[in-house]
Amino acid sequence: MLWTSTVTSIVVLAASASAQLDNAYSPPSYPSPWMRGGNQWQDAYAKAQTFVSQLTLLEKINLTTGVGWEGEACVGNTGSIPRLNFRGFCLQDSPLGIRFADLATAWPSGMNVAATWQTRLFKSRGNGMGAEHRGKGVDVQLGPVAGPLGRVPAGGRNWEGFSPDPVLTGVAIAETIKGIQDEGVIANAKHFIMNEQEHERDKNGNLDAYSANVDDKTMHETYLWPFADAVRAGVASIMCSYNQINNSYGSQNSYALNYLLKNELDFQGFVLSDWWAQHTGVASALAGLDMTMAGDQGLASANTYWGGNLTAAVLNGTVPQWRLDDMVVRIMSAYYKVGRDTARVPVNFNSWSSETYGYIHPQSNEGYQQINFHVDVQDGHSRLAREIAGASTVMLKNVNNALPLKKPRSLAIIGEDAHDNPAGPNSCGDRGCNVGTLAMGWGSGTAQFPYLIAPVTALRAQAQKDRSLFVNVSNNYDFDAITKAASNAFVAIVFANADSGEGYINVGGNQGDRNNLTLWGGGDELIKRVASVNPNTIVVLHTVGAVIVEDMKNNPNITAILWAGLPGQESGNAITDILYGVRNPSAKSVFTWGKNREDWGVDVQYTFPTQPGQLNFNEGNFIDYRYFDANNIEPSYEFGFGLSYTNFSYSNLQIVKNDPGPYQPTVGMTKAAPTFGTIDYNEANAEFPTGFRAIFRYIYPYLSEPVPRNQTNNWPAMAFDSTPQPRIGSGGSAGGNRQLWDTMYTVSATVTNTGTVKGIEIPQLYIHLGGPSDPKIVLRGFDDLILDPNESQTFTYKITRRDISNWDTSSQNWVISSYPKTVYVGASSRNLPLKGILQ
Ligand SMILES: *[C@@H]1O[C@H](CO)[C@@H](O)[C@H](O)[C@H]1NC(C)=O
Ligand SMILES: *[C@@H]1O[C@H](CO)[C@@H](O)[C@H](O)[C@H]1NC(C)=O
Ligand SMILES: *[C@@H]1O[C@H](CO)[C@@H](O)[C@H](O)[C@H]1NC(C)=O
Ligand SMILES: *[C@@H]1O[C@H](CO)[C@@H](O)[C@H](O)[C@H]1NC(C)=O
Ligand SMILES: *[C@@H]1O[C@H](CO)[C@@H](O)[C@H](O)[C@H]1NC(C)=O
Ligand SMILES: *[C@@H]1O[C@H](CO)[C@@H](O)[C@H](O)[C@H]1NC(C)=O
Ligand SMILES: *[C@@H]1O[C@H](CO)[C@@H](O)[C@H](O)[C@H]1NC(C)=O
Ligand SMILES: *[C@@H]1O[C@H](CO)[C@@H](O)[C@H](O)[C@H]1NC(C)=O
Ligand SMILES: *[C@@H]1O[C@H](CO)[C@@H](O)[C@H](O)[C@H]1NC(C)=O
Ligand SMILES: *[C@@H]1O[C@H](CO)[C@@H](O)[C@H](O)[C@H]1NC(C)=O
C-alpha cells in the first residue's frame, strides 16, 4: 500500500489556539524536588552524600557556580575545593567533538548519525566522543541535543540535534548518552526546552527572549518525549535553554524544571544554565537550577547571581540549606555515576589559545605556564567517523544505473563545495563562514577539524586508481570552465551546500537561522547549468536540513541525488565510498523534503510585533511529516525515505498481544528533604580570607558586602517546604512511570533482499493512534538489518504502553484511547506495505 492512497481529513489548527497561547504562563511548581537516588543512581548518591557532608558552605557554593568567562581552560569551569584537592568541573562543547581542542575527531553531526538509523552507530559515536573528552580531562561534554528538535526547517541549530521526529531523536539521544557516560564522562542533554529558533532566543539588554508557548499535550507528545528518553538512559546533566517557556525563562521556570523534569521525569542529575541564560539568583535556585554557567552575570562581567550572592542568600535564610545541598549532591552524584572519580585526568588543553604556553586564566592574563599538552585522543576513530558519514548519506534519486560508478571513462567534479577552503578548514572561528566544502555548521556546536578530506581529494585519488580522466572546477561562477568540464565528461558530479548555525554569528546575512531553503553560492543555478550540458549529472548536497529539490528531482539529466548532510572530517572518503559502491547506501532522510517553503506550515519567526516575542506553537504535534500527512501535501521526498543499490520486500506481518496488566499511577509520598553536613552561619567566616589574592574578574563564593537581611521576601511559601511531597502519577521512575515501557504488542515482519547486492535496510514501524486529533502516523520503532541477496530476516519491535498512549491533560497522565489503532511497517513514512490492527 502506498501511503497516499488513504485520505483522512484531520483538522490541525484550532482557531482559538493562538489566542490561548499568547501570553501563556507556567503554573508555579514548588518545592524543587530533592534527589532521592533511585535504581541507577543509588551507589552514586551514597558516595555523593559522604562527599558533600564534609563540605563547608563556601565549598558547596563553589561547585554550583562557574568562575566566569575564560577564567580557566574549559568553556565552563566551576570553582574548586583546594582543601580536599578537588579541582573544579570542566565543561566543554560540543555535541560533535571537542570544541577548541587539537588532535581530536571532528565527527559527523547529530543529524547525520540520526540518518544512519543504526543504534549501534549512535552508541559507538557516543563512546568515541566520550573517550576523547575523557582523554582531554573534560568532566561534562555539552551534548547531545534534543532541543532544537527541528520544528522549523530553517532553524539554525537543527543539525546539532537529530531529527524533528521525537522518537528517532529519543533513541539517538539515549544511545549517545550511554556511549558518552560509559566512557566516564558526564553527558549533557540540551537545551531544555523549545529552543527551536535562533532569532531573539536570548535576553539582550532590556530586550527579553521570545517565549515559546506550547500546550501541555504537545509538550508531552513531542518536545518532552526525547528528554524523557535521555533521563531514562541515565543522563547525568541537563542544560536549560535561553528562551522563555510560557513567558518564564528556561533557567527559572519552576514548572519546566521542578515539575516536568525533576518530578515527572524523575531526573536525578543536575541542571546547568546555558551560558548567561540565568537572570535571577534566588528565583532560579528555588525553580530548580543547580549550576550556573559561565558563572558571571554577563560575559566577563565580574559579578554573579550566585557565588557570593548565593552564599548571602543561604546565610540570610532565603535559600534553604536543603536546596543548596540538593544542588551539590546532584552534581557530585553525576560525578560518581559515570565514574569520574577514577576516569579523571588533568585538563590538558586550553580553549582560549592553541599555543603550548599561555595564561591559565586568560580573562585576566594571569598564570603563564604550559596550557596545551597536545594529547592525541583520536585513537583510530577516523574509521568510525568515515563509516558514519557514509552510512548517513541518503540516496534520494538514482536512475539509469547512474550509481554506483564503475571506473567511468571520465568525470568532472564541479562546485566550490567539493573543494578545500583555501585558508584551511578551521580558518573561520567556530566555522562562522561558508567557504569550501561544508562538513559542519557554525557556532558553539563545532570542533576543530584535525583535517578535512574534501571530496575532490578523495575522488581524484579514486580516478587515478581507475585511470579515469579527471577534471575539476571549484569556482561556481566560472561558467566557461564549468560548461567545458561538464559537457565533455561521462559523468559530472556537482556539489552544493546550505549552511546554518548559532545566532551569535551572522554568515552572509543569516543570523543563525537560514533565510531561505535554497542552496548557497548560486548552487541551484550551478546544478541547472551542469545538467543542461551533461545528461549524466549527479548532485551531492551538503546541507544542514531540507532544501528545495523538486526541480532536480524532475530533471531527466540529473541521474542521481545524494544528501550527505554535515559529514565531518572524513567527508571526501565517505562520499567516494558511496559513489563507487564500496558502501551500499542505507541512510533514510530524518526530515521531510517539501516542494515549497510554505509546505511545512511553520517557519522561523524573524521579527516579533510585540515584546517579549510570543512564539506560539499553534501547530501542536503537527511538525514535519505529521503536518504534510495531515494536510495531504505531497513532498519531494518523505521522512524516512532513502534508496539502496539493492531492493527489499516486506511480508508476513505478525502481531502478538501481551497483557502486562493495568496501568498504575505512581502514588505515595517522598521523604522529607535531607541536608548534608552543617552550615556555619557566621557571616564573618564567609568573607574573603585575609590575604586572599583574587584573580581579576574571577567569580568567587565569598561575600563582597554585608548580607542583606531585611529585603522584602515574596517567594511562594511552598518553595521552602521541606516536608514529604506527593509523588505524581505519571512519574515515579527515570523518564516517567515505569509501566509506560510495558510491552503491549510484539510486532514482527519479514524483510527480504530482492536485489543483487548485499545491503542494509531500515524497516520502520508507524502507528496511527486513531483519534481525530492524532497524526495520520507516528514513528515508533526501527531497526537496521544487513541482508545478503535473497536473504530474509525478521524485524521485531515491542510496542510499549507509551507508544500507544496519548497525554491526557485532565488526568495529567498517559492514557490509551478507545480509538482503534493501526500499525504499519515499511521502508519510509509513505511506503508502508504492511498494515495491521492493534486489538
Ligand atoms: C504553557 O501554557 C499552556 C497553555 O496554557 C499549558 O497548556 C502548558 O501546560 C504550559 N506549559 C508550561 C511548560 O508551562
Ligand atoms: C573556590 O574556588 C576557587 C577557584 O578554584 C578557589 O580559588 C577557592 O579557594 C575556592 N574556595 C573554597 C572555599 O574552596
Ligand atoms: C549580586 O547581585 C547583584 C544584583 O544583580 C549584583 O549587583 C552584585 O554585583 C552581585 N554580587 C556579586 C558578588 O557578584
Ligand atoms: C582542482 O582541485 C584542486 C585541489 O585538489 C584545486 O587546487 C584546483 O584549483 C581545482 N581546479 C580548478 C580549476 O578549480
Ligand atoms: C539563500 O541564502 C543564501 C545564503 O545567504 C544565498 O546565497 C542565496 O542567494 C539565497 N537564495 C535566494 C534565492 O535568495
Ligand atoms: C540534457 O542534456 C542535453 C545535452 O546532453 C541537453 O541538450 C538538454 O537540454 C538537457 N536537458 C535539460 C533539462 O537540461
Ligand atoms: C528495484 O526494483 C525496481 C522496481 O521494481 C527496479 O526497477 C530496479 O531495477 C530494482 N533495482 C535493483 C537494484 O534490483
Ligand atoms: C538574602 O540575600 C539574597 C542575595 O543577596 C537577596 O536576594 C535576598 O533578598 C536576601 N533576603 C533577605 C530576606 O533579605
Ligand atoms: C534594612 O536595614 C538597614 C540597616 O539595618 C536599614 O538602614 C534599612 O532601612 C532597612 N531596610 C528596610 C527596607 O527595612
Ligand atoms: C536468488 O534467488 C534467485 C531465484 O531463486 C536465484 O536465481 C539467484 O541466483 C539467487 N541469488 C543469489 C545471490 O543467491
XYZ file of C-alpha atoms in Angstrom, residues 255-549:
295
model
C 7.067 24.249 36.066
C 9.565 23.138 33.417
C 12.405 22.322 35.829
C 10.723 21.334 39.083
C 7.562 19.767 37.755
C 8.257 18.318 34.318
C 11.930 17.477 34.596
C 12.666 16.695 38.225
C 9.274 15.465 39.327
C 7.512 13.865 36.392
C 10.652 12.600 34.610
C 12.343 11.918 37.950
C 15.601 13.460 36.738
C 18.294 12.821 39.366
C 21.227 14.649 37.793
C 21.887 18.400 37.805
C 20.506 21.258 35.732
C 23.016 23.784 34.455
C 22.197 27.007 32.686
C 23.089 27.795 29.128
C 25.861 30.420 29.118
C 24.411 33.556 30.779
C 20.879 32.179 30.491
C 20.425 32.736 34.221
C 18.754 36.058 35.051
C 17.968 35.777 38.752
C 19.657 34.395 41.854
C 17.107 33.219 44.385
C 14.345 32.603 41.842
C 16.459 30.270 39.726
C 17.654 28.390 42.815
C 14.101 27.795 44.001
C 12.964 26.890 40.481
C 15.422 24.004 40.230
C 18.638 25.323 38.680
C 21.693 23.551 40.156
C 24.707 25.099 38.423
C 25.188 28.457 36.725
C 27.324 28.939 33.642
C 29.542 30.628 32.803
C 29.053 31.895 36.366
C 29.217 35.612 35.640
C 26.062 37.649 35.021
C 27.275 38.574 31.565
C 30.338 37.793 29.510
C 33.261 38.621 31.842
C 31.021 40.962 33.874
C 32.908 40.055 37.083
C 29.704 39.702 39.099
C 27.332 36.803 39.568
C 23.792 35.887 40.583
C 25.207 33.028 42.628
C 28.739 32.749 44.028
C 28.803 35.331 46.848
C 25.143 36.180 46.261
C 24.068 32.569 46.799
C 26.234 32.453 49.919
C 24.367 35.524 51.173
C 21.001 34.010 50.261
C 21.786 30.877 52.270
C 23.132 32.877 55.220
C 20.019 35.055 55.400
C 17.761 32.011 55.114
C 16.215 32.866 51.748
C 17.638 29.763 50.044
C 17.229 26.854 52.442
C 20.187 24.579 53.163
C 18.350 21.582 51.743
C 18.066 23.289 48.337
C 21.768 24.123 48.240
C 22.652 20.622 49.417
C 20.416 19.166 46.745
C 22.254 21.145 44.045
C 25.605 19.883 45.232
C 24.568 16.306 45.854
C 23.106 16.152 42.343
C 26.363 17.490 40.866
C 28.501 15.053 42.826
C 26.164 12.118 42.126
C 26.632 12.780 38.417
C 30.375 12.732 39.011
C 30.282 9.350 40.731
C 27.605 7.846 38.481
C 29.799 7.991 35.393
C 32.952 7.123 37.315
C 34.726 10.483 37.210
C 36.413 9.519 40.485
C 38.507 7.011 38.549
C 38.333 8.392 34.979
C 39.618 11.901 35.684
C 42.883 13.089 34.162
C 44.167 16.672 34.403
C 42.715 19.158 31.923
C 45.464 19.189 29.313
C 44.147 21.605 26.661
C 43.075 25.224 26.626
C 40.031 26.622 24.844
C 41.379 30.140 24.525
C 44.759 29.581 22.942
C 46.269 26.918 20.727
C 49.788 27.853 21.879
C 51.699 25.440 24.067
C 52.371 28.155 26.654
C 49.922 30.809 27.728
C 47.720 32.073 30.551
C 45.812 29.553 32.612
C 43.406 32.412 33.483
C 43.078 34.024 30.054
C 40.458 36.594 31.031
C 42.907 38.229 33.429
C 46.146 37.263 31.657
C 47.330 35.551 34.813
C 49.224 32.328 35.373
C 51.613 31.966 32.453
C 52.513 28.283 32.061
C 52.152 25.300 29.760
C 48.482 25.206 28.859
C 48.333 22.811 25.897
C 49.842 19.346 26.179
C 48.650 18.293 22.709
C 47.333 14.941 23.851
C 46.252 12.896 20.833
C 42.873 11.382 21.696
C 41.860 10.305 18.170
C 42.628 6.629 18.698
C 41.723 5.397 15.228
C 38.254 6.981 15.387
C 38.604 8.181 11.804
C 37.402 4.755 10.629
C 34.200 5.066 12.598
C 33.776 8.692 11.524
C 34.060 7.560 7.902
C 31.616 4.707 8.417
C 29.028 7.025 9.992
C 29.483 9.660 7.295
C 28.905 7.034 4.599
C 26.056 5.341 6.445
C 24.342 8.722 6.848
C 24.400 9.589 3.144
C 20.857 9.395 1.810
C 20.416 8.407 -1.832
C 17.354 10.364 -2.945
C 17.471 9.569 -6.635
C 19.297 7.052 -8.853
C 18.099 6.387 -12.406
C 19.701 4.779 -15.466
C 22.004 2.856 -13.123
C 23.955 6.064 -12.726
C 25.299 4.813 -9.422
C 27.430 3.156 -8.329
C 30.194 4.391 -10.606
C 32.190 1.701 -12.328
C 35.547 3.050 -13.500
C 33.982 5.860 -15.532
C 35.941 6.887 -18.604
C 35.988 10.476 -17.400
C 34.488 12.549 -14.632
C 34.121 16.213 -13.811
C 33.918 17.370 -10.187
C 32.219 20.735 -10.038
C 31.444 23.196 -7.307
C 33.174 25.042 -4.516
C 31.544 22.612 -2.111
C 33.755 19.788 -3.431
C 36.913 21.744 -2.656
C 39.053 22.832 0.260
C 38.707 26.194 1.903
C 41.998 27.694 0.649
C 42.635 29.210 4.079
C 42.142 25.857 5.807
C 39.095 24.136 7.304
C 39.372 25.994 10.630
C 40.107 29.406 9.198
C 36.832 30.891 10.431
C 36.279 30.897 14.189
C 33.536 28.472 15.229
C 33.193 27.649 11.499
C 31.483 31.004 11.006
C 31.809 31.221 7.239
C 30.895 29.075 4.285
C 33.995 28.651 2.146
C 34.883 25.358 0.511
C 33.262 22.043 1.292
C 30.710 22.149 4.104
C 31.205 19.460 6.750
C 29.912 21.209 9.896
C 27.545 24.104 10.661
C 28.657 27.100 12.753
C 28.516 28.142 16.382
C 29.408 26.579 19.701
C 28.343 23.156 18.453
C 31.534 22.711 16.480
C 35.035 21.299 16.777
C 38.388 21.993 15.159
C 38.995 19.792 12.131
C 42.223 17.807 12.663
C 41.995 17.551 8.868
C 39.127 17.664 6.391
C 39.152 15.387 3.359
C 37.485 17.420 0.611
C 35.510 15.379 -1.935
C 37.823 16.461 -4.767
C 40.815 14.962 -2.978
C 39.315 11.525 -2.452
C 37.645 11.441 -5.858
C 40.835 12.390 -7.655
C 42.670 9.565 -5.883
C 39.939 7.132 -6.940
C 40.067 8.397 -10.526
C 43.806 7.856 -10.594
C 43.322 4.262 -9.458
C 40.734 3.713 -12.169
C 42.664 5.714 -14.793
C 39.587 7.864 -15.322
C 40.114 11.246 -16.914
C 39.618 13.773 -14.149
C 38.771 17.438 -14.259
C 37.542 19.738 -11.511
C 36.244 23.291 -11.229
C 35.891 24.994 -7.866
C 34.509 28.367 -8.907
C 30.687 28.228 -9.014
C 30.617 31.277 -11.267
C 33.300 30.392 -13.840
C 30.660 29.401 -16.364
C 33.041 28.826 -19.264
C 35.174 26.395 -17.316
C 32.084 24.690 -15.871
C 30.456 24.204 -19.264
C 33.651 22.923 -20.785
C 34.372 20.481 -17.988
C 30.808 19.221 -17.665
C 29.945 18.815 -21.321
C 32.920 16.595 -22.048
C 32.639 14.242 -19.084
C 30.980 10.816 -18.936
C 29.660 11.850 -15.532
C 29.515 15.284 -13.921
C 29.307 15.334 -10.132
C 28.226 18.692 -8.846
C 28.458 19.630 -5.181
C 26.434 22.349 -3.453
C 25.534 23.289 0.094
C 23.391 25.251 2.537
C 24.732 26.277 5.935
C 23.353 27.500 9.260
C 24.398 27.779 12.860
C 24.114 29.556 16.143
C 22.670 33.059 16.322
C 25.742 34.862 17.693
C 27.382 34.587 14.268
C 25.961 36.056 11.076
C 27.089 34.385 7.874
C 26.098 36.073 4.648
C 23.132 37.735 6.325
C 21.942 34.547 8.037
C 21.716 35.216 11.769
C 21.960 31.580 12.783
C 18.666 30.545 11.203
C 18.650 30.245 7.432
C 16.930 32.992 5.457
C 15.771 30.565 2.798
C 15.599 26.912 1.865
C 17.612 27.189 -1.316
C 21.254 26.422 -1.963
C 24.066 28.821 -1.188
C 26.655 30.226 -3.522
C 24.479 30.032 -6.605
C 24.143 26.267 -6.105
C 20.752 25.865 -7.775
C 21.890 27.764 -10.856
C 25.137 25.814 -10.929
C 23.332 22.477 -10.880
C 20.941 23.556 -13.614
C 23.830 24.742 -15.748
C 25.784 21.496 -15.385
C 22.664 19.423 -16.110
C 21.944 21.467 -19.212
C 25.111 20.165 -20.836
C 25.545 16.758 -19.247
C 22.799 14.101 -19.247
C 24.545 12.141 -16.515
C 24.714 14.765 -13.787
C 24.983 13.588 -10.201
C 24.195 16.046 -7.414
C 25.741 15.843 -3.958
C 24.238 18.076 -1.266
C 25.912 19.140 1.955
C 23.075 20.837 3.761
C 22.008 21.492 7.330
C 18.490 20.301 6.566
C 15.923 20.325 3.810
C 16.434 22.407 0.674
C 14.044 22.664 -2.244
C 14.998 19.880 -4.689
